[in-house]
PDB file of C-alpha atoms and ligand atoms in Angstrom:
ATOM      1  CA  MET A   1    -118.926  36.896 112.736  1.00 90.00           C
ATOM      2  CA  ARG A   2    -118.072  38.197 109.253  1.00 96.00           C
ATOM      3  CA  ARG A   3    -114.492  38.850 108.666  1.00 98.00           C
ATOM      4  CA  ALA A   4    -113.553  40.346 105.646  1.00 98.00           C
ATOM      5  CA  VAL A   5    -109.850  40.983 103.980  1.00 98.00           C
ATOM      6  CA  CYS A   6    -109.029  44.290 102.407  1.00 98.00           C
ATOM      7  CA  PRO A   7    -106.276  43.746  99.772  1.00 98.00           C
ATOM      8  CA  GLY A   8    -104.206  45.951  98.427  1.00 97.00           C
ATOM      9  CA  SER A   9    -100.533  47.627  97.823  1.00 97.00           C
ATOM     10  CA  PHE A  10    -101.293  51.084  99.391  1.00 98.00           C
ATOM     11  CA  ASP A  11     -98.306  52.751  97.915  1.00 98.00           C
ATOM     12  CA  PRO A  12     -99.624  55.015  99.495  1.00 97.00           C
ATOM     13  CA  ILE A  13    -102.857  54.509 101.426  1.00 98.00           C
ATOM     14  CA  HIS A  14    -105.483  58.134  99.933  1.00 98.00           C
ATOM     15  CA  ASN A  15    -108.989  58.853 100.541  1.00 98.00           C
ATOM     16  CA  GLY A  16    -109.967  56.316  98.182  1.00 98.00           C
ATOM     17  CA  HIS A  17    -108.975  53.634  99.769  1.00 98.00           C
ATOM     18  CA  LEU A  18    -110.025  54.768 103.722  1.00 98.00           C
ATOM     19  CA  GLU A  19    -113.459  55.789 102.712  1.00 97.00           C
ATOM     20  CA  VAL A  20    -114.139  52.238 101.124  1.00 98.00           C
ATOM     21  CA  ILE A  21    -112.186  50.908 104.359  1.00 98.00           C
ATOM     22  CA  ALA A  22    -114.742  52.749 106.635  1.00 98.00           C
ATOM     23  CA  ARG A  23    -117.670  51.310 104.475  1.00 98.00           C
ATOM     24  CA  ALA A  24    -116.536  47.811 104.872  1.00 98.00           C
ATOM     25  CA  ALA A  25    -115.812  48.503 108.481  1.00 98.00           C
ATOM     26  CA  SER A  26    -119.842  49.346 108.395  1.00 97.00           C
ATOM     27  CA  LEU A  27    -120.695  46.490 107.275  1.00 97.00           C
ATOM     28  CA  PHE A  28    -118.560  43.739 108.832  1.00 98.00           C
ATOM     29  CA  ASP A  29    -117.440  42.658 112.383  1.00 98.00           C
ATOM     30  CA  GLU A  30    -113.555  42.831 111.276  1.00 98.00           C
ATOM     31  CA  VAL A  31    -112.018  44.142 108.439  1.00 98.00           C
ATOM     32  CA  ILE A  32    -108.397  43.060 107.651  1.00 98.00           C
ATOM     33  CA  VAL A  33    -106.241  45.941 105.567  1.00 98.00           C
ATOM     34  CA  ALA A  34    -103.996  43.500 103.551  1.00 98.00           C
ATOM     35  CA  ILE A  35    -100.907  44.662 102.455  1.00 98.00           C
ATOM     36  CA  SER A  36     -99.244  43.269  99.279  1.00 96.00           C
ATOM     37  CA  THR A  37     -95.737  42.393  98.561  1.00 93.00           C
ATOM     38  CA  ASN A  38     -94.701  41.876  95.050  1.00 89.00           C
ATOM     39  CA  TYR A  39     -90.682  41.277  94.300  1.00 86.00           C
ATOM     40  CA  ALA A  40     -91.159  41.929  91.537  1.00 88.00           C
ATOM     41  CA  LYS A  41     -92.600  45.248  91.988  1.00 91.00           C
ATOM     42  CA  LYS A  42     -90.723  48.626  92.326  1.00 94.00           C
ATOM     43  CA  TYR A  43     -92.373  50.360  95.285  1.00 96.00           C
ATOM     44  CA  ARG A  44     -92.396  53.844  96.543  1.00 96.00           C
ATOM     45  CA  PHE A  45     -92.896  53.367  99.714  1.00 96.00           C
ATOM     46  CA  GLU A  46     -91.592  50.210 101.682  1.00 95.00           C
ATOM     47  CA  LEU A  47     -93.866  47.899 103.193  1.00 96.00           C
ATOM     48  CA  GLU A  48     -92.922  48.745 106.956  1.00 97.00           C
ATOM     49  CA  ASP A  49     -93.778  52.303 105.892  1.00 97.00           C
ATOM     50  CA  ARG A  50     -97.308  51.468 104.092  1.00 98.00           C
ATOM     51  CA  LEU A  51     -97.968  49.207 107.542  1.00 98.00           C
ATOM     52  CA  GLU A  52     -97.397  52.004 109.393  1.00 98.00           C
ATOM     53  CA  ILE A  53     -99.080  54.659 107.745  1.00 98.00           C
ATOM     54  CA  ALA A  54    -102.174  52.648 107.594  1.00 98.00           C
ATOM     55  CA  SER A  55    -101.891  51.435 110.872  1.00 98.00           C
ATOM     56  CA  GLU A  56    -101.155  54.973 112.163  1.00 97.00           C
ATOM     57  CA  THR A  57    -104.465  56.340 109.726  1.00 97.00           C
ATOM     58  CA  LEU A  58    -107.362  53.643 110.789  1.00 98.00           C
ATOM     59  CA  THR A  59    -106.723  53.638 114.372  1.00 96.00           C
ATOM     60  CA  TYR A  60    -110.198  55.905 114.275  1.00 94.00           C
ATOM     61  CA  LEU A  61    -112.379  52.824 112.840  1.00 96.00           C
ATOM     62  CA  ARG A  62    -113.288  49.886 115.151  1.00 96.00           C
ATOM     63  CA  GLY A  63    -112.813  46.185 114.020  1.00 97.00           C
ATOM     64  CA  VAL A  64    -110.222  47.020 111.439  1.00 98.00           C
ATOM     65  CA  SER A  65    -106.207  45.752 111.521  1.00 98.00           C
ATOM     66  CA  VAL A  66    -103.472  46.197 109.138  1.00 98.00           C
ATOM     67  CA  ARG A  67    -101.438  43.075 108.633  1.00 98.00           C
ATOM     68  CA  PRO A  68     -99.110  42.466 105.224  1.00 98.00           C
ATOM     69  CA  MET A  69    -100.100  40.264 103.345  1.00 97.00           C
ATOM     70  CA  GLY A  70     -96.723  38.691 101.988  1.00 90.00           C
ATOM     71  CA  ASP A  71     -96.586  37.694  98.126  1.00 89.00           C
ATOM     72  CA  GLY A  72     -98.329  34.289  97.997  1.00 93.00           C
ATOM     73  CA  LEU A  73    -101.979  33.698  97.050  1.00 95.00           C
ATOM     74  CA  LEU A  74    -104.762  36.192  98.439  1.00 97.00           C
ATOM     75  CA  ALA A  75    -107.086  32.806  98.926  1.00 96.00           C
ATOM     76  CA  GLU A  76    -104.697  31.533 100.971  1.00 96.00           C
ATOM     77  CA  PHE A  77    -104.242  34.275 103.688  1.00 97.00           C
ATOM     78  CA  CYS A  78    -107.540  34.585 103.634  1.00 97.00           C
ATOM     79  CA  ARG A  79    -108.242  31.283 104.881  1.00 96.00           C
ATOM     80  CA  GLU A  80    -105.196  32.082 107.557  1.00 97.00           C
ATOM     81  CA  GLN A  81    -106.691  34.689 108.480  1.00 97.00           C
ATOM     82  CA  GLY A  82    -109.965  33.289 108.949  1.00 97.00           C
ATOM     83  CA  ALA A  83    -111.939  35.146 106.886  1.00 97.00           C
ATOM     84  CA  ASN A  84    -114.638  34.685 103.992  1.00 95.00           C
ATOM     85  CA  LEU A  85    -114.650  37.940 102.358  1.00 98.00           C
ATOM     86  CA  ILE A  86    -112.614  40.059 100.050  1.00 98.00           C
ATOM     87  CA  VAL A  87    -113.554  44.055 100.086  1.00 98.00           C
ATOM     88  CA  LYS A  88    -113.127  45.401  96.949  1.00 98.00           C
ATOM     89  CA  GLY A  89    -113.248  49.389  96.091  1.00 98.00           C
ATOM     90  CA  LEU A  90    -114.524  49.835  92.163  1.00 98.00           C
ATOM     91  CA  ARG A  91    -114.343  53.039  90.100  1.00 97.00           C
ATOM     92  CA  SER A  92    -114.664  52.209  86.598  1.00 96.00           C
ATOM     93  CA  SER A  93    -115.250  49.739  84.053  1.00 96.00           C
ATOM     94  CA  ALA A  94    -111.822  48.504  84.037  1.00 97.00           C
ATOM     95  CA  ASP A  95    -111.286  47.981  87.796  1.00 96.00           C
ATOM     96  CA  PHE A  96    -114.667  45.632  87.398  1.00 96.00           C
ATOM     97  CA  GLU A  97    -113.172  43.825  83.837  1.00 97.00           C
ATOM     98  CA  TYR A  98    -110.195  43.625  86.108  1.00 97.00           C
ATOM     99  CA  GLU A  99    -111.546  42.274  89.401  1.00 97.00           C
ATOM    100  CA  ILE A 100    -114.514  39.563  87.999  1.00 98.00           C
ATOM    101  CA  PRO A 101    -112.087  36.882  86.966  1.00 98.00           C
ATOM    102  CA  MET A 102    -110.059  37.374  90.350  1.00 97.00           C
ATOM    103  CA  ALA A 103    -113.333  36.962  91.931  1.00 98.00           C
ATOM    104  CA  ALA A 104    -114.837  33.710  90.075  1.00 98.00           C
ATOM    105  CA  MET A 105    -111.229  32.421  91.139  1.00 97.00           C
ATOM    106  CA  ASN A 106    -111.387  32.516  94.552  1.00 97.00           C
ATOM    107  CA  ARG A 107    -114.472  31.800  94.545  1.00 97.00           C
ATOM    108  CA  GLN A 108    -113.509  28.394  93.004  1.00 96.00           C
ATOM    109  CA  LEU A 109    -110.648  28.226  94.482  1.00 92.00           C
ATOM    110  CA  ALA A 110    -111.101  28.727  98.188  1.00 95.00           C
ATOM    111  CA  GLY A 111    -115.198  29.615  98.442  1.00 97.00           C
ATOM    112  CA  ILE A 112    -114.291  33.191  99.023  1.00 97.00           C
ATOM    113  CA  GLU A 113    -117.310  35.914  97.959  1.00 97.00           C
ATOM    114  CA  THR A 114    -115.725  39.234  97.112  1.00 98.00           C
ATOM    115  CA  VAL A 115    -118.113  42.245  97.897  1.00 98.00           C
ATOM    116  CA  PHE A 116    -117.525  45.342  95.868  1.00 98.00           C
ATOM    117  CA  ILE A 117    -118.096  48.731  96.884  1.00 98.00           C
ATOM    118  CA  PRO A 118    -118.407  51.670  94.677  1.00 97.00           C
ATOM    119  CA  ALA A 119    -115.940  54.301  94.995  1.00 97.00           C
ATOM    120  CA  GLU A 120    -117.399  57.680  96.307  1.00 95.00           C
ATOM    121  CA  ALA A 121    -117.672  60.026  93.400  1.00 95.00           C
ATOM    122  CA  SER A 122    -115.597  62.350  94.651  1.00 95.00           C
ATOM    123  CA  TYR A 123    -112.563  60.208  94.699  1.00 96.00           C
ATOM    124  CA  SER A 124    -113.036  57.702  92.247  1.00 96.00           C
ATOM    125  CA  HIS A 125    -109.820  59.482  90.012  1.00 97.00           C
ATOM    126  CA  LEU A 126    -107.747  58.727  93.065  1.00 98.00           C
ATOM    127  CA  SER A 127    -104.932  56.136  92.338  1.00 98.00           C
ATOM    128  CA  SER A 128    -102.221  55.682  93.824  1.00 98.00           C
ATOM    129  CA  THR A 129    -100.003  55.780  90.719  1.00 97.00           C
ATOM    130  CA  LEU A 130    -101.827  59.262  89.775  1.00 98.00           C
ATOM    131  CA  LEU A 131    -100.867  60.955  93.468  1.00 98.00           C
ATOM    132  CA  LYS A 132     -97.462  59.500  93.688  1.00 97.00           C
ATOM    133  CA  GLU A 133     -97.270  61.100  90.001  1.00 96.00           C
ATOM    134  CA  VAL A 134     -98.641  64.583  90.843  1.00 97.00           C
ATOM    135  CA  ALA A 135     -96.390  64.899  94.525  1.00 96.00           C
ATOM    136  CA  ALA A 136     -93.385  64.354  92.487  1.00 94.00           C
ATOM    137  CA  LEU A 137     -94.159  66.528  90.028  1.00 95.00           C
ATOM    138  CA  GLY A 138     -94.118  69.118  93.048  1.00 94.00           C
ATOM    139  CA  GLY A 139     -98.478  69.380  92.775  1.00 96.00           C
ATOM    140  CA  ASP A 140    -100.345  69.717  96.511  1.00 97.00           C
ATOM    141  CA  ILE A 141    -101.893  66.471  97.089  1.00 97.00           C
ATOM    142  CA  SER A 142    -103.186  67.140 100.416  1.00 98.00           C
ATOM    143  CA  SER A 143    -106.673  66.434 100.247  1.00 97.00           C
ATOM    144  CA  PHE A 144    -106.530  63.590  98.405  1.00 98.00           C
ATOM    145  CA  VAL A 145    -103.672  61.453 101.046  1.00 98.00           C
ATOM    146  CA  PRO A 146    -103.953  61.562 104.706  1.00 98.00           C
ATOM    147  CA  LYS A 147    -101.378  63.047 106.854  1.00 97.00           C
ATOM    148  CA  ALA A 148     -99.128  60.222 108.209  1.00 97.00           C
ATOM    149  CA  VAL A 149     -98.706  60.250 103.496  1.00 98.00           C
ATOM    150  CA  LEU A 150     -97.599  63.787 103.332  1.00 97.00           C
ATOM    151  CA  LYS A 151     -95.473  63.471 106.652  1.00 96.00           C
ATOM    152  CA  ARG A 152     -93.273  60.760 104.760  1.00 94.00           C
ATOM    153  CA  LEU A 153     -92.938  62.517 101.250  1.00 93.00           C
ATOM    154  CA  SER A 154     -91.756  65.484 103.196  1.00 92.00           C
ATOM    155  CA  GLU A 155     -89.596  63.821 105.058  1.00 92.00           C
ATOM    156  CA  ASP A 156     -88.499  61.774 101.782  1.00 87.00           C
ATOM    157  CA  PRO A 157     -89.130  63.922  98.607  1.00 81.00           C
ATOM    158  CA  ARG A 158     -88.031  62.256  95.674  1.00 77.00           C
TER     159      ARG A 158
HETATM  160  P1  ADP B 201    -103.030  47.375  93.806  1.00 88.23           P
HETATM  161  O1  ADP B 201    -102.690  46.518  94.240  1.00 88.23           O
HETATM  162  O2  ADP B 201    -104.095  46.975  92.512  1.00 88.23           O
HETATM  163  O3  ADP B 201    -102.108  48.259  93.496  1.00 88.23           O
HETATM  164  P2  ADP B 201    -104.234  49.618  95.181  1.00 88.23           P
HETATM  165  O4  ADP B 201    -103.587  49.412  96.536  1.00 88.23           O
HETATM  166  O5  ADP B 201    -103.986  51.217  94.435  1.00 88.23           O
HETATM  167  O6  ADP B 201    -104.479  48.171  94.136  1.00 88.23           O
HETATM  168  O7  ADP B 201    -105.901  49.701  95.759  1.00 88.23           O
HETATM  169  C1  ADP B 201    -106.581  48.336  96.341  1.00 88.23           C
HETATM  170  C2  ADP B 201    -107.596  48.614  96.686  1.00 88.23           C
HETATM  171  O8  ADP B 201    -108.733  49.686  96.580  1.00 88.23           O
HETATM  172  C3  ADP B 201    -108.309  48.081  95.242  1.00 88.23           C
HETATM  173  O9  ADP B 201    -109.506  47.326  95.120  1.00 88.23           O
HETATM  174  C4  ADP B 201    -108.766  49.185  94.367  1.00 88.23           C
HETATM  175  O10 ADP B 201    -110.180  48.785  93.388  1.00 88.23           O
HETATM  176  C5  ADP B 201    -109.428  50.153  95.272  1.00 88.23           C
HETATM  177  N1  ADP B 201    -109.259  51.449  95.293  1.00 88.23           N
HETATM  178  C6  ADP B 201    -107.995  51.835  94.834  1.00 88.23           C
HETATM  179  N2  ADP B 201    -108.515  53.726  94.586  1.00 88.23           N
HETATM  180  C7  ADP B 201    -110.072  53.235  94.812  1.00 88.23           C
HETATM  181  C8  ADP B 201    -110.705  54.737  94.987  1.00 88.23           C
HETATM  182  N3  ADP B 201    -110.187  55.829  94.335  1.00 88.23           N
HETATM  183  N4  ADP B 201    -111.856  54.689  95.541  1.00 88.23           N
HETATM  184  C9  ADP B 201    -112.383  53.394  95.895  1.00 88.23           C
HETATM  185  N5  ADP B 201    -111.274  52.074  95.581  1.00 88.23           N
HETATM  186  C10 ADP B 201    -110.084  51.940  95.172  1.00 88.23           C
END
């Protein structure tokens, strides 16, 4: 049984994330999308909303579940969930530089391997931060995010 954890803040989840999660679901038996909360960080969407949006959007994928990760160690969360793999999307050399030390640490701390999935070219420019900026300035992000995100944005424009 290959159970992988796909962690992130997903504030909000977008098509680049969805594509990586779908590819992970085709590679592993189970994928746990782990939504983090860092209490020092300010989010656009509350944890409950981020969980709901991801759950609603990912129902079409077999073997994928969505869970809150809290603000503890990712290696500890993986151990609690019985997962020994982490899946990350890689967009650029900046992602690579940031992710490699974390991957080495998770392997040394807990024997957890990190698998990188290269971002699909048409989504490699997407980040939650950029999409929030574009949406806040009135730009149309409907081709980059699932319907559940557009719905929340229209209910609570800021
Ligand atoms: P963070 O927790 O750092 O805010 P995100 O929630 O934005 O991260 O993203 C979670 C994961 O998804 C990260 O591994 C990130 O590299 C990956 N990811 C983010 N955007 C994309 C994208 N456009 N294509 C592929 N993977 C992505």
